Short mmCIF file of N, CA and C in Angstrom, two decimals:
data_model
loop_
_atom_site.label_atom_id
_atom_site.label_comp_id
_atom_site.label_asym_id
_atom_site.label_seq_id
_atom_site.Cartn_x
_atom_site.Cartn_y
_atom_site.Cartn_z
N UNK H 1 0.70 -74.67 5.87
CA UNK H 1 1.25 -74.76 7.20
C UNK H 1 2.75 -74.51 7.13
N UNK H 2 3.19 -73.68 7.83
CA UNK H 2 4.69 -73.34 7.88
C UNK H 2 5.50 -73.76 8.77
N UNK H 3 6.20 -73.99 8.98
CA UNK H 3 7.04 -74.46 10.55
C UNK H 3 8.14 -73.79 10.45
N UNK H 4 8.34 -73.34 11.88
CA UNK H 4 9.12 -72.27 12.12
C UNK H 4 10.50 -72.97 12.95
N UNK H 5 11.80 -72.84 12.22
CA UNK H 5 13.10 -73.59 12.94
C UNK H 5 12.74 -73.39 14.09
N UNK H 6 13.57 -74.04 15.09
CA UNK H 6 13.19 -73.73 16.58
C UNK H 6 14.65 -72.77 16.61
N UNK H 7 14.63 -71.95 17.61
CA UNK H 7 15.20 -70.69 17.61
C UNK H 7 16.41 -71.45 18.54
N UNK H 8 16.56 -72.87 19.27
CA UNK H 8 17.35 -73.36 20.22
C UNK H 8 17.29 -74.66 20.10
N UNK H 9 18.08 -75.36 20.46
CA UNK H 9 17.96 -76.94 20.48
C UNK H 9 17.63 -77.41 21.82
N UNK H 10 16.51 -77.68 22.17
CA UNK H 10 16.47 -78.28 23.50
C UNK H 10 17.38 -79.35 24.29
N UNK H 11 17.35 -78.62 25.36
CA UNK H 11 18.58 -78.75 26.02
C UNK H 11 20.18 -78.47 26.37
N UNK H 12 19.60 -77.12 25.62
CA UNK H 12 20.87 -76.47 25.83
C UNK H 12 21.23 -75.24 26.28
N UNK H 13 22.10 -74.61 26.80
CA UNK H 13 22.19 -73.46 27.63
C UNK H 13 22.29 -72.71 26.44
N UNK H 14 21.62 -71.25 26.88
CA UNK H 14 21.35 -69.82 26.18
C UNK H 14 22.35 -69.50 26.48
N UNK H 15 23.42 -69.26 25.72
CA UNK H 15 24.92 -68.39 26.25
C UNK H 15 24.86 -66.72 25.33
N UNK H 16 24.62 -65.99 26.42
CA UNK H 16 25.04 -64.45 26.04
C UNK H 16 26.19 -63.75 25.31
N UNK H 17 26.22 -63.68 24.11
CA UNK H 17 27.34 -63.24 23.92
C UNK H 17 27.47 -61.70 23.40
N UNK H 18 28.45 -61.55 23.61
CA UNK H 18 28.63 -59.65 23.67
C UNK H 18 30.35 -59.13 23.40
N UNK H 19 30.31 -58.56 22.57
CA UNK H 19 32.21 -57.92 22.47
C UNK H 19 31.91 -56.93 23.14
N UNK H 20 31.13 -56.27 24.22
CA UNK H 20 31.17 -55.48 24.96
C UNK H 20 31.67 -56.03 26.57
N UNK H 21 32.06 -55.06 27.61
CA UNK H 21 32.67 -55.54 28.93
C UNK H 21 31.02 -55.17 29.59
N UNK H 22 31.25 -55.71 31.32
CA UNK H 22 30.09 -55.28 31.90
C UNK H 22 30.42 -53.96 32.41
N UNK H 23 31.72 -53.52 32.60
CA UNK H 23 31.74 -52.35 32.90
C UNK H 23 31.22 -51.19 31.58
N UNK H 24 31.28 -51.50 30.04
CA UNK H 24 30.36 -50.39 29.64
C UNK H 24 29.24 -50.40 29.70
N UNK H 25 28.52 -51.79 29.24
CA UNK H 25 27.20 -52.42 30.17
C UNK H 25 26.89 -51.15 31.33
N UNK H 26 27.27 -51.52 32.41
CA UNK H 26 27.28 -50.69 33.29
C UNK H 26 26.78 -49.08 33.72
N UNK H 27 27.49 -48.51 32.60
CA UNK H 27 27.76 -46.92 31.97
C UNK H 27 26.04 -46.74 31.82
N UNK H 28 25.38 -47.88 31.34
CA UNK H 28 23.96 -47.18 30.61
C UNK H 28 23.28 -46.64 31.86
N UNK H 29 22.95 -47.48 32.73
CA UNK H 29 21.69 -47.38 33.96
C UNK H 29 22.43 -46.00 34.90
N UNK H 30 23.99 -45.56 34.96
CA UNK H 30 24.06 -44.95 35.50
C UNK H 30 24.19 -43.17 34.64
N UNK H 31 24.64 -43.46 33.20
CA UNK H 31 24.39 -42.25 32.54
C UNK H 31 22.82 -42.04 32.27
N UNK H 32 21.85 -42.83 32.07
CA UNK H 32 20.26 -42.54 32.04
C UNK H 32 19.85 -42.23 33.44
N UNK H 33 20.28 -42.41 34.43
CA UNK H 33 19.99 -41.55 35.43
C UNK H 33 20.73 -40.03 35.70
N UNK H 34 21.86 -40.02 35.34
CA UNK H 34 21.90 -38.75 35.40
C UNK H 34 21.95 -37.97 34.72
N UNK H 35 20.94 -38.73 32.99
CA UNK H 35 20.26 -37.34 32.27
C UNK H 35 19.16 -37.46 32.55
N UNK H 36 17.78 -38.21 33.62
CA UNK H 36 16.61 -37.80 33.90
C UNK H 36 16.94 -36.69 35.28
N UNK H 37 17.91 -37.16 35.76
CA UNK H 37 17.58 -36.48 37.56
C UNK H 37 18.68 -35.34 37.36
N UNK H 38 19.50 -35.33 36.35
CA UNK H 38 20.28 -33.92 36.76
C UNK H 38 20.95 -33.56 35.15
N UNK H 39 19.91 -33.58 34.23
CA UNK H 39 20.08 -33.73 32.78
C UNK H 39 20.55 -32.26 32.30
N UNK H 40 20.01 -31.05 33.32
CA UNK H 40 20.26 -29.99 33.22
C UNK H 40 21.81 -29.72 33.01
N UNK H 41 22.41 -30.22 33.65
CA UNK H 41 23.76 -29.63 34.63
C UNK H 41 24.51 -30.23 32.89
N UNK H 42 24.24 -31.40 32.61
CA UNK H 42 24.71 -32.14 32.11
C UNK H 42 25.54 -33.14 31.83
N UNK H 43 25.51 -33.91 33.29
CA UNK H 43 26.46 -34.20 34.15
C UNK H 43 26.16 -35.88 33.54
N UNK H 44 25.06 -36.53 32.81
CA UNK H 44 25.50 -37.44 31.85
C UNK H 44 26.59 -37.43 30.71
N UNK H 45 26.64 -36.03 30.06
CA UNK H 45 27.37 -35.81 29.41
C UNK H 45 28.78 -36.21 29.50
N UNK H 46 29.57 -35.61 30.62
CA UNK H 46 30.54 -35.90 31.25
C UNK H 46 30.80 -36.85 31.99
N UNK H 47 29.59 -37.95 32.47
CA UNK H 47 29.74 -39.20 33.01
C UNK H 47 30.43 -39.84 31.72
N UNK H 48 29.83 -39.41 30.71
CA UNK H 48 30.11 -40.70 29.43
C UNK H 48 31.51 -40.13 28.50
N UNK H 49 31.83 -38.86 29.03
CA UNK H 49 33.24 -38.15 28.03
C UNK H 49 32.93 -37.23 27.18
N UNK H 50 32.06 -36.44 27.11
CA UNK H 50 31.67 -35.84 26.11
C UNK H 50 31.77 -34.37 27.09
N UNK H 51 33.21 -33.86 27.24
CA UNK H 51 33.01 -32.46 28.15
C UNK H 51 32.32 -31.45 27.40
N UNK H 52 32.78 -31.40 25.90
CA UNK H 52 32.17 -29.99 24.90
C UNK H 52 30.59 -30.12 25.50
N UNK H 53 30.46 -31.51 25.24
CA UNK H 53 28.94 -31.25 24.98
C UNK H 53 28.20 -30.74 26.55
N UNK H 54 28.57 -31.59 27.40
CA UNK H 54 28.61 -31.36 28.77
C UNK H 54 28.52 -29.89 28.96
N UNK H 55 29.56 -28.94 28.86
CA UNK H 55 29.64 -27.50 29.08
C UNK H 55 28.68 -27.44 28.45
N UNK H 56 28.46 -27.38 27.04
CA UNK H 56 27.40 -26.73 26.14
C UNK H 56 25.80 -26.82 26.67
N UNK H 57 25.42 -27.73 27.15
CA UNK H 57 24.70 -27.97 27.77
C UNK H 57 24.16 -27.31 29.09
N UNK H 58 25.13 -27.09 29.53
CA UNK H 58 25.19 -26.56 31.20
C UNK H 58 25.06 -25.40 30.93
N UNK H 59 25.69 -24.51 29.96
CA UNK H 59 25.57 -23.04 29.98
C UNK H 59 24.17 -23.09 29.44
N UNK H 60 24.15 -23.49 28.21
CA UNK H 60 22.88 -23.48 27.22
C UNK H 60 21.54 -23.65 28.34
N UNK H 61 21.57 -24.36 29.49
CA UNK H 61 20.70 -24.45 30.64
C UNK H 61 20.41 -23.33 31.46
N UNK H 62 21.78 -22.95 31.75
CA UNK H 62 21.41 -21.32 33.14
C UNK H 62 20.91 -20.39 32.08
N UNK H 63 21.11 -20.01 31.11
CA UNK H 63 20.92 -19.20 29.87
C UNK H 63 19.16 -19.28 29.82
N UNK H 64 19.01 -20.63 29.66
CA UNK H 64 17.69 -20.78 29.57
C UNK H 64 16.43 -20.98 30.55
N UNK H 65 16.90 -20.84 31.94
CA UNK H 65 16.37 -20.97 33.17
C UNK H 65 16.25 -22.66 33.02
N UNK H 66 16.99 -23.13 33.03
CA UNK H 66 16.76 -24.77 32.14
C UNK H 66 15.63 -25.59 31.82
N UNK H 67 15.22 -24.62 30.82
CA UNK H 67 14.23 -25.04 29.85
C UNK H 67 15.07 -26.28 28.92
N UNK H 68 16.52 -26.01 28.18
CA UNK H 68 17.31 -26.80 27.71
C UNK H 68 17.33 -28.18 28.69
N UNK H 69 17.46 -28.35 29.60
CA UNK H 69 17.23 -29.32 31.02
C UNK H 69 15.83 -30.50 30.13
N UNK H 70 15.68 -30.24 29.40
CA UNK H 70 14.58 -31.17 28.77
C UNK H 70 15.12 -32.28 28.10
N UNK H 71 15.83 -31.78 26.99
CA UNK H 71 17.26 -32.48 26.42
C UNK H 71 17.75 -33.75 27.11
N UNK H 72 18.00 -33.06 28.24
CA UNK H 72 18.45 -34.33 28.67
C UNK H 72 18.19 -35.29 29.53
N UNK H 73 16.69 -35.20 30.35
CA UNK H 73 15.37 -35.87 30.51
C UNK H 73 15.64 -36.63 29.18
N UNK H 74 15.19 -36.39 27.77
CA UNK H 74 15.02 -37.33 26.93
C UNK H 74 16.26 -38.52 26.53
N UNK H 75 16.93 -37.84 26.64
CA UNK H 75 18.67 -38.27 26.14
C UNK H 75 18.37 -39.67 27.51
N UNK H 76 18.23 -39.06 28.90
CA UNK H 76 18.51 -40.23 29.72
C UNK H 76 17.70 -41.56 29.72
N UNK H 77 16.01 -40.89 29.26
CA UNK H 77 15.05 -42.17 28.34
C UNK H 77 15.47 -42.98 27.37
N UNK H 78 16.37 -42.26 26.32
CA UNK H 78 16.60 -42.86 25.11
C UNK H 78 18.01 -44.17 26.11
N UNK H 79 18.93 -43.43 26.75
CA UNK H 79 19.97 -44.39 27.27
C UNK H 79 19.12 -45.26 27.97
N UNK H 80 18.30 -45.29 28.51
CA UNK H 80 18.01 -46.37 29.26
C UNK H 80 16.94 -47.63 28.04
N UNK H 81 16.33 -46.77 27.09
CA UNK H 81 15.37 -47.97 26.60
C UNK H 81 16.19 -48.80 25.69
N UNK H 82 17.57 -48.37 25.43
CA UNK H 82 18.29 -49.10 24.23
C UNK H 82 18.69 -50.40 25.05
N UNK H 83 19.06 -51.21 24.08
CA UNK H 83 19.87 -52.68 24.29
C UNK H 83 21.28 -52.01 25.34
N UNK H 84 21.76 -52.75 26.08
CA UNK H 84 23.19 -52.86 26.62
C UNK H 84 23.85 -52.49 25.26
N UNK H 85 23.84 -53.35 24.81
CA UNK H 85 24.86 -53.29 23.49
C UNK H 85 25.05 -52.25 22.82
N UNK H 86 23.71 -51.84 22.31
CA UNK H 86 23.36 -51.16 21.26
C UNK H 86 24.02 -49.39 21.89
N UNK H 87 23.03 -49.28 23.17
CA UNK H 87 24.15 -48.00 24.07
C UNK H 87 25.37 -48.07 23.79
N UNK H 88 26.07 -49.00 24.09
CA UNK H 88 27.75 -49.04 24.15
C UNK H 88 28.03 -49.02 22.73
N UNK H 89 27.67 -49.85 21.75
CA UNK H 89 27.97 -49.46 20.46
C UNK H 89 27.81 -47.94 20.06
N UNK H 90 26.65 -47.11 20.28
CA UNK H 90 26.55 -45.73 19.98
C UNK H 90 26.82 -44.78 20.43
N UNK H 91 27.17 -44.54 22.08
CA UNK H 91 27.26 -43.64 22.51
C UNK H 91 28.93 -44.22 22.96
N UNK H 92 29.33 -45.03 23.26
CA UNK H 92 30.69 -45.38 24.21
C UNK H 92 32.03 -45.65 22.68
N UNK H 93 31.37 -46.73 21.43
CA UNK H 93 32.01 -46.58 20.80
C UNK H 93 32.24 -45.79 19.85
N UNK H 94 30.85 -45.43 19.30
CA UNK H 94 30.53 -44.77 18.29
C UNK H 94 30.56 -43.31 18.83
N UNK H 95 30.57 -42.89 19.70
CA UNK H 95 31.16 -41.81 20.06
C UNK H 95 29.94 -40.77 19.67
N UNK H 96 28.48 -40.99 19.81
CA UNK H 96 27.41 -39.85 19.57
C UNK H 96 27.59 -39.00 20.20
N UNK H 97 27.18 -37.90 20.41
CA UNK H 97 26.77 -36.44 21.31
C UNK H 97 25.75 -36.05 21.74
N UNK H 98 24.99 -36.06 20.47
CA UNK H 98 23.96 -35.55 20.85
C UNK H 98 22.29 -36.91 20.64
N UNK H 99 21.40 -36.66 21.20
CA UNK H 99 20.54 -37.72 21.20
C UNK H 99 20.82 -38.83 20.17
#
């Protein structure tokens, strides 16, 4: 029989803690929407600072009748299923580009 620590001491408040702000918080729900609904253009890209990639994207799209427009359908899945945190750690601090 094993017993498992208790993960909290009863009776006490769950306090959230985060070295992130709510404003990058923030950044996720609205850059994962605008790489499902306008992923083409690449206009997440440039929500989050990333103009190279942004352009690259956008041309790489009309070029392709935006078949490329897929990209970032996925890109806006991946921003939305991550942690708060974990988004802002990779894409806001860590500075990713691409998926």
């Amino acid at each position: 029989m094993s017993e498992e620590p208790p993960s909290q001491v009863p009776g006490t408040p769950h306090i959230e803690t985060s070295i992130y702000t709510k404003e990058q918080k923030d950044k996720k729900l609205i850059a994962g929407l605008l790489g499902i609904l306008l992923g083409w253009t690449g206009a997440h890209k440039f929500f989050l600072g990333y103009t190279k990639e942004g352009v690259i994207q956008l041309i790489v799209s009309l070029v392709t009748c935006g078949v490329f427009g897929i990209v970032g359908l996925i890109e806006g899945i991946i921003y939305l299923t991550k942690s708060d945190d974990e988004f802002v750690a990779t894409y806001l601090v860590g500075r990713k580009g691409w998926l």
